[in-house]
PDB file of C-alpha atoms in Angstrom:
ATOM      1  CA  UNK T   1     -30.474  20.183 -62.879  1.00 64.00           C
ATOM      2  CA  UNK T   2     -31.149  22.909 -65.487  1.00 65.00           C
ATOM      3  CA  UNK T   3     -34.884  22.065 -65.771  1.00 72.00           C
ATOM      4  CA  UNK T   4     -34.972  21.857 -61.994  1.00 73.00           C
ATOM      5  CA  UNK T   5     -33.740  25.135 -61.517  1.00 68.00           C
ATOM      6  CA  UNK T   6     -35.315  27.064 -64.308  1.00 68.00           C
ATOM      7  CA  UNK T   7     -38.753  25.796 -62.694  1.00 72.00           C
ATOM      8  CA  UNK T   8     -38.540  25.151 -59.129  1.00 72.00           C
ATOM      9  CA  UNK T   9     -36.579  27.813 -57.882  1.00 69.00           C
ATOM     10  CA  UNK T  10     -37.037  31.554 -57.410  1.00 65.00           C
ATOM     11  CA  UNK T  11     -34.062  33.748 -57.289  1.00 64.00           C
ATOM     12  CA  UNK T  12     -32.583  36.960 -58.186  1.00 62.00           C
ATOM     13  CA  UNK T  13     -29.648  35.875 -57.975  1.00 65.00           C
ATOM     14  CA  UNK T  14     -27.532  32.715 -58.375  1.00 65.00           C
ATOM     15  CA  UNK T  15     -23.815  32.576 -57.858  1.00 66.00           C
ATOM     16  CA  UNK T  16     -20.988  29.761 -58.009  1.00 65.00           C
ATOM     17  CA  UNK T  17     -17.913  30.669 -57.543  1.00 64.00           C
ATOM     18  CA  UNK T  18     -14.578  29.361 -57.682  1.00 62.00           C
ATOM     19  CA  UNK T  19     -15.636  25.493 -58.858  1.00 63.00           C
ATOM     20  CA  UNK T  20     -13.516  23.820 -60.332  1.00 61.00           C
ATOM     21  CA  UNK T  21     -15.991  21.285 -62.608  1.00 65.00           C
ATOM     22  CA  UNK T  22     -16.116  21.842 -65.876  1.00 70.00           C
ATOM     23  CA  UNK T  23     -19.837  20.814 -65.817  1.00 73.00           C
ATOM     24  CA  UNK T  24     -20.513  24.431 -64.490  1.00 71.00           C
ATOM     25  CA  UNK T  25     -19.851  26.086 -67.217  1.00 72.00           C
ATOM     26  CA  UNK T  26     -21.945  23.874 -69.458  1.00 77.00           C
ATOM     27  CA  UNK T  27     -24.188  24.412 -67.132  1.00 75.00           C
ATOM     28  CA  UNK T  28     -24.519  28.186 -67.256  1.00 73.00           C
ATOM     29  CA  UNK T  29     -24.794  28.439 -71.086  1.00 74.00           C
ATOM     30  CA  UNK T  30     -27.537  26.265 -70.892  1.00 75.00           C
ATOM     31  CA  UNK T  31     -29.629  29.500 -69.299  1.00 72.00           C
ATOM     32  CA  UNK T  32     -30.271  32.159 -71.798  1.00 66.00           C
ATOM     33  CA  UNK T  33     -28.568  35.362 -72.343  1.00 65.00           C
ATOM     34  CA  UNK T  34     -31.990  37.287 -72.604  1.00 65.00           C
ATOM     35  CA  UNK T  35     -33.578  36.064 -69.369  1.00 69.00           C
ATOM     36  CA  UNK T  36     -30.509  35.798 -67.465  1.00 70.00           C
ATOM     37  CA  UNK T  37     -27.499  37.808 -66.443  1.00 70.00           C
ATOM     38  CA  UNK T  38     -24.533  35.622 -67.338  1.00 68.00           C
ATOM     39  CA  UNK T  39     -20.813  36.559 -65.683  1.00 70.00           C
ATOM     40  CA  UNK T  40     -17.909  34.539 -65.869  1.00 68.00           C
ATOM     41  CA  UNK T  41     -15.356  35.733 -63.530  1.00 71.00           C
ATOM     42  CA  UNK T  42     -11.876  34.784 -62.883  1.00 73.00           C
ATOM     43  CA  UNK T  43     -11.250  32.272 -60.189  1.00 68.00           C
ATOM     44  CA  UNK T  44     -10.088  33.353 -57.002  1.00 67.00           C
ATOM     45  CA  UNK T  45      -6.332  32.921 -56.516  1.00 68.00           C
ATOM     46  CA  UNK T  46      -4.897  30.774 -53.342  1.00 67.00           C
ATOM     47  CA  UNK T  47      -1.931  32.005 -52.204  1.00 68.00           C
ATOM     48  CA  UNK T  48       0.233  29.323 -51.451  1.00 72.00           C
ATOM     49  CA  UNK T  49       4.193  28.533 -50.307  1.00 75.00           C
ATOM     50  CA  UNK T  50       6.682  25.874 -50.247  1.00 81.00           C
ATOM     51  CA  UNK T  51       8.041  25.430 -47.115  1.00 86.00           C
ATOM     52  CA  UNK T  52      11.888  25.101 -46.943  1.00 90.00           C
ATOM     53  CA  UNK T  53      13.036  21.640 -44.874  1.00 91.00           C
ATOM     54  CA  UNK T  54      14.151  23.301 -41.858  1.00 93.00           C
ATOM     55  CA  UNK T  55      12.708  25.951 -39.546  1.00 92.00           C
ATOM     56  CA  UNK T  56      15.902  27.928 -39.621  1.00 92.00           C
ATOM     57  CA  UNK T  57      15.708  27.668 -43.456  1.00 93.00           C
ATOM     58  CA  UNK T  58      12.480  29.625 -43.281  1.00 91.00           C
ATOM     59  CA  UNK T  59      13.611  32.057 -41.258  1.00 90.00           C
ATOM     60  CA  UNK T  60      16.847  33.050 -43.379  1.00 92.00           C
ATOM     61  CA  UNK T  61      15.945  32.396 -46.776  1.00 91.00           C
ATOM     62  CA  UNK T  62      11.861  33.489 -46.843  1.00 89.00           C
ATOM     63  CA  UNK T  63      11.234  36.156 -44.495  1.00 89.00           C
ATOM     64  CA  UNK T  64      13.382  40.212 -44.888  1.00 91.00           C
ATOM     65  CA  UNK T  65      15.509  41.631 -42.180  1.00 93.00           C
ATOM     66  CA  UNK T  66      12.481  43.573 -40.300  1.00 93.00           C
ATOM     67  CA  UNK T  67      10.355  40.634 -40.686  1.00 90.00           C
ATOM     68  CA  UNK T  68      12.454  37.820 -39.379  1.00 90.00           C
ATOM     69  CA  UNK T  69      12.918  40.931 -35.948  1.00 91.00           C
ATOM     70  CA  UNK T  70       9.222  41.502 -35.566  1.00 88.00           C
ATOM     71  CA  UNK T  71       8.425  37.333 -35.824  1.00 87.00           C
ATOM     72  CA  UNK T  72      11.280  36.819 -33.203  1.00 88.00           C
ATOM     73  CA  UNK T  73      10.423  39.916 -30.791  1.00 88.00           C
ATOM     74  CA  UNK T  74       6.711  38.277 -31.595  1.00 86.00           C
ATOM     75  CA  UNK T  75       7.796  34.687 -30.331  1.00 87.00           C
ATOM     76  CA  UNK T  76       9.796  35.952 -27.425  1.00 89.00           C
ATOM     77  CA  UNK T  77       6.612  37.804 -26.086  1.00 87.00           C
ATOM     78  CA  UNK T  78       5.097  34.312 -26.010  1.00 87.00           C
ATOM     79  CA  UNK T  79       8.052  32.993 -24.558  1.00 87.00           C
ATOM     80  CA  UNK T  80       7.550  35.927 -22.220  1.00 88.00           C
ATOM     81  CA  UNK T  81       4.166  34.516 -20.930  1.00 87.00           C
ATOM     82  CA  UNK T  82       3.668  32.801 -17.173  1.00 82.00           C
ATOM     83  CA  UNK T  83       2.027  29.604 -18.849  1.00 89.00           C
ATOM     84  CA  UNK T  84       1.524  29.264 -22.982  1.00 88.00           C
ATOM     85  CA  UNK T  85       0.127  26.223 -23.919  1.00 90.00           C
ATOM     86  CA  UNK T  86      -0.956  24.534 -27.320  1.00 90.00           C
ATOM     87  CA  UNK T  87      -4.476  22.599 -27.490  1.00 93.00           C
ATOM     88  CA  UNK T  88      -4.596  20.080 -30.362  1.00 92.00           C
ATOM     89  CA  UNK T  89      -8.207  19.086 -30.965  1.00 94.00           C
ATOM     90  CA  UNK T  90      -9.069  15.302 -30.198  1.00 96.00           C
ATOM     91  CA  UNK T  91     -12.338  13.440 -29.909  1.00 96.00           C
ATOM     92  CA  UNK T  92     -12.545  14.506 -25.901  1.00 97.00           C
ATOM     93  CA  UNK T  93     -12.137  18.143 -26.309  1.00 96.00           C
ATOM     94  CA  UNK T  94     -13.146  19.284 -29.930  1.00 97.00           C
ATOM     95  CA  UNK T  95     -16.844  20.432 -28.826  1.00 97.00           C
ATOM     96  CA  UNK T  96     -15.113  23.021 -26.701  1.00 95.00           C
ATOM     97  CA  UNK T  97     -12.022  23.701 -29.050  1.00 96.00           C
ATOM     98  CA  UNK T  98     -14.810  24.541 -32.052  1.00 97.00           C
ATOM     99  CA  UNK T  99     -16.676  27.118 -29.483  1.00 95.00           C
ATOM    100  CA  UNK T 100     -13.794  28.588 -28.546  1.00 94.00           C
ATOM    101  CA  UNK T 101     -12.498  29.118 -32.101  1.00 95.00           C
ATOM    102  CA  UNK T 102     -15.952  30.495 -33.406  1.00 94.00           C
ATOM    103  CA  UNK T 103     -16.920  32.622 -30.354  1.00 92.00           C
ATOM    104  CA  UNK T 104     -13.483  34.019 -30.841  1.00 90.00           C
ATOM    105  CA  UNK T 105     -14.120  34.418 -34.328  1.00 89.00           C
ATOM    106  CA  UNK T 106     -17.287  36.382 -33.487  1.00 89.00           C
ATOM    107  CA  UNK T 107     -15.771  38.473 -31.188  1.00 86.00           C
ATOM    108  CA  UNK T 108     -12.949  39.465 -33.306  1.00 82.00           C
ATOM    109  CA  UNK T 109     -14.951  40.699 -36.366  1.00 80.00           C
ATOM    110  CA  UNK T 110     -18.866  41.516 -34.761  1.00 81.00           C
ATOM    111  CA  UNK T 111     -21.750  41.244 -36.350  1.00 76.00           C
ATOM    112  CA  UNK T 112     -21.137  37.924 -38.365  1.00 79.00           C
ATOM    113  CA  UNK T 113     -24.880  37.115 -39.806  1.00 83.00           C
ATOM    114  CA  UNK T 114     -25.468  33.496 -37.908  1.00 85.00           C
ATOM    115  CA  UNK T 115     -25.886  31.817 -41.513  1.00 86.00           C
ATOM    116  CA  UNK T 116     -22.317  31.763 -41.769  1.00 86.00           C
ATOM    117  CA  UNK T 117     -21.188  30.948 -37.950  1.00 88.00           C
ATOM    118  CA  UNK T 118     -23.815  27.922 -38.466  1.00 90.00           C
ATOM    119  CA  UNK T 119     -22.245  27.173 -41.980  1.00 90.00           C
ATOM    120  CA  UNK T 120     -18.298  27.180 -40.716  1.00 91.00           C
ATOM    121  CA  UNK T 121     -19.863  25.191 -37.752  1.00 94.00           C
ATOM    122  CA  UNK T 122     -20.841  22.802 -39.801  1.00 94.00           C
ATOM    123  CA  UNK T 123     -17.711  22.772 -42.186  1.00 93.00           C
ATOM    124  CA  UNK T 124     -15.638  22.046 -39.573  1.00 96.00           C
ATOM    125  CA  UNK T 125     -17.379  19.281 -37.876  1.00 96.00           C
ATOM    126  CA  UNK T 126     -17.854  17.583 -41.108  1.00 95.00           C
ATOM    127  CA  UNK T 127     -14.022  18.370 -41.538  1.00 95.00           C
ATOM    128  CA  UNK T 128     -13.139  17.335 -38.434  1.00 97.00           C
ATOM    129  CA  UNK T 129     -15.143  13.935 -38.674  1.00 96.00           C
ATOM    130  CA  UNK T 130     -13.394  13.425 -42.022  1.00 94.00           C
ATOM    131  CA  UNK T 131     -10.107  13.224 -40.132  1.00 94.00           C
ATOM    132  CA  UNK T 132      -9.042  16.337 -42.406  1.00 94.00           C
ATOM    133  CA  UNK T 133      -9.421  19.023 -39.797  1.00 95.00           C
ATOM    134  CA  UNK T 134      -6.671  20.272 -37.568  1.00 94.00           C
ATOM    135  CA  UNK T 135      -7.918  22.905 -35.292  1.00 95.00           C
ATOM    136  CA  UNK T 136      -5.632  24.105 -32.678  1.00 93.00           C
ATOM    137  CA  UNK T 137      -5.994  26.687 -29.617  1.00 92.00           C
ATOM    138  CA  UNK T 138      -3.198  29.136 -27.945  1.00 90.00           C
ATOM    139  CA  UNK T 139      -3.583  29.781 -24.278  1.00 90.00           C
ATOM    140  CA  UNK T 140      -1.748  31.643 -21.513  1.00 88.00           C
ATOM    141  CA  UNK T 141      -3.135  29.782 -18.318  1.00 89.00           C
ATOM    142  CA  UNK T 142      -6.706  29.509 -18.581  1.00 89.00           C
ATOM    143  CA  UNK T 143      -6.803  32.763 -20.967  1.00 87.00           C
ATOM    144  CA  UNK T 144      -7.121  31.770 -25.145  1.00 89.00           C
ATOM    145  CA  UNK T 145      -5.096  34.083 -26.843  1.00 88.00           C
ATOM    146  CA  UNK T 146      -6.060  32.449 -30.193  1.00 89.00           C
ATOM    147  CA  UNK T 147      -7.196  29.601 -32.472  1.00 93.00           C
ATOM    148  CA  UNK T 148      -6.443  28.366 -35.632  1.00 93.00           C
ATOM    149  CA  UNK T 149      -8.490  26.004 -38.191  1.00 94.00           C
ATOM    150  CA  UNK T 150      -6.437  24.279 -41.106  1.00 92.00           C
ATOM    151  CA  UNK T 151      -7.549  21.574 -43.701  1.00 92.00           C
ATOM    152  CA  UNK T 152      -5.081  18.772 -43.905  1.00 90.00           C
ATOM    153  CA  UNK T 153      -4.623  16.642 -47.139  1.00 88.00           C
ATOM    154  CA  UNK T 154      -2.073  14.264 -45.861  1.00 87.00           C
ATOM    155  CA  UNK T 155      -1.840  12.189 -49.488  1.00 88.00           C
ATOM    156  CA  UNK T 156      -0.551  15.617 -50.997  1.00 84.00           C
ATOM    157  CA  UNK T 157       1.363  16.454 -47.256  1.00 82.00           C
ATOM    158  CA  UNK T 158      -0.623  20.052 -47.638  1.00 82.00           C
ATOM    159  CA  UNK T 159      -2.166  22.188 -45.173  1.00 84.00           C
ATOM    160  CA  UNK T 160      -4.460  25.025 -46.191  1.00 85.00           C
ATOM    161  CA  UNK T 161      -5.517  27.685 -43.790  1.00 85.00           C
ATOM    162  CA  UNK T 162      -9.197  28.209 -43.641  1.00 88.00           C
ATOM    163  CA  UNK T 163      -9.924  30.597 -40.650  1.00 91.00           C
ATOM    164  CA  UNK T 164      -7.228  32.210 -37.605  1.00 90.00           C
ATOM    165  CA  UNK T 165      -8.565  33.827 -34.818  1.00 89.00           C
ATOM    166  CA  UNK T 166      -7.293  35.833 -31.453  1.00 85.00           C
ATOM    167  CA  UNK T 167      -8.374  37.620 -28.633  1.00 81.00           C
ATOM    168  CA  UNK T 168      -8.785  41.087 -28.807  1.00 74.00           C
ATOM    169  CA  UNK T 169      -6.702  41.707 -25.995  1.00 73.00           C
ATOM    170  CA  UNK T 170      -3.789  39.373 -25.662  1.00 64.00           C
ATOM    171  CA  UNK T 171      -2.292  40.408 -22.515  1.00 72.00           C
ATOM    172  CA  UNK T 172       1.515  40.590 -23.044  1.00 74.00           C
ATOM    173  CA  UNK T 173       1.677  39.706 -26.976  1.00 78.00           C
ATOM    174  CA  UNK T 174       2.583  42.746 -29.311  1.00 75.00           C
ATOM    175  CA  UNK T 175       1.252  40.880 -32.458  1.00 79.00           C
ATOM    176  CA  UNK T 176      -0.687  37.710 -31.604  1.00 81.00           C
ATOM    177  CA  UNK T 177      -1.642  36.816 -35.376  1.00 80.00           C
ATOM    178  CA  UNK T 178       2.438  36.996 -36.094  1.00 81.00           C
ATOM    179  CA  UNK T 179       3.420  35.021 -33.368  1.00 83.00           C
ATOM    180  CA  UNK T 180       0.737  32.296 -33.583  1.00 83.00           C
ATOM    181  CA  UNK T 181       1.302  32.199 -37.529  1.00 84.00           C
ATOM    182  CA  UNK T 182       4.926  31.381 -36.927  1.00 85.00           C
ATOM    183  CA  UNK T 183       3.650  28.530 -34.425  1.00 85.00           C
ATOM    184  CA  UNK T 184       1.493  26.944 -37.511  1.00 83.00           C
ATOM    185  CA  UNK T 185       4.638  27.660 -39.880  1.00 86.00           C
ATOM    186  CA  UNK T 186       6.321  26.048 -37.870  1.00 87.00           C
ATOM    187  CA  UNK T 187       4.211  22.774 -37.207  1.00 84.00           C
ATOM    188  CA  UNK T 188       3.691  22.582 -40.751  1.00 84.00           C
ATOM    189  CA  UNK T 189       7.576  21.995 -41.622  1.00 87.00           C
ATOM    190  CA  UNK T 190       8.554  20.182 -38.668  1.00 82.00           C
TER     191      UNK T 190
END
């Protein structure tokens, strides 16, 4: 790979990041210190959290006072709405689940360069053909308020978030990223 690298391709710059083979390393002291700008940064940290066994558990032993009041005030505003609904992604509908999640995602933050719309595009797909995807969409009638795209490892019973999404203007929800966060939390320990 080395030999490959040092004479096929031309960068400025070349960057791997958070991988968690040891044949990295060895594979960056193999380029020289005089030809090439060597950094070896600390891996990112995932945040993680055990879940408690019941919902009610979660709610009185992990979250304060004034958070456990905004999440409920949050969950009663979707409680609140004329028709809330939750889409769970299937073979039938995941072609329109996917564009709703990343022409949410889009909208939300503006301006993403297409490389990485087309490279979570194809994450997901692959994810969600590996039977390791659960992507899920929030909806008041025919309106998404939100999606949400998690990573499932069901031999270690994990979930890991990879990308959350909601409308800009979710009509009648204070805080849609609380409320639909405490919908995942929930799914994940029930």
């Amino acid at each position: 790979i080395f030999l490959y690298i040092k004479n096929n391709i031309d960068w400025r710059k070349f960057i791997v990041r958070d991988f968690m083979d040891p044949r990295i390393k060895s594979l960056a002291n193999l380029f020289t210190q005089n030809k090439y700008q060597i950094e070896h940064l600390e891996p990112t940290i995932c945040p993680y959290l055990t879940l408690p066994d019941t919902w009610d558990d979660y709610l009185m032993t992990v979250l304060s006072t004034k958070a456990r009041r905004n999440l409920r005030r949050a969950l009663k505003d979707i409680d609140n709405l004329e028709s809330f609904h939750v889409i769970e992604t299937n073979d039938k509908n995941f072609e329109r689940q996917l564009k709703v999640l990343l022409t949410q995602w889009q909208n939300r933050w503006e301006n993403l360069p297409s490389t990485r719309l087309n490279m979570c595009d194809a994450l997901l797909r692959n994810a969600f053909k590996h039977n390791i995807l659960r992507l899920v969409t929030f909806w008041n009638n025919d309106v998404s308020i939100g999606a949400k795209a998690r990573f499932v490892d069901r031999k270690k019973n994990t979930i890991s978030g990879f990308m959350d999404t909601w409308n800009k203007d979710p009509i009648g929800i204070r805080s849609p990223g609380h409320a639909l966060s405490a919908i995942d939390i929930k799914y994940a320990i029930e």
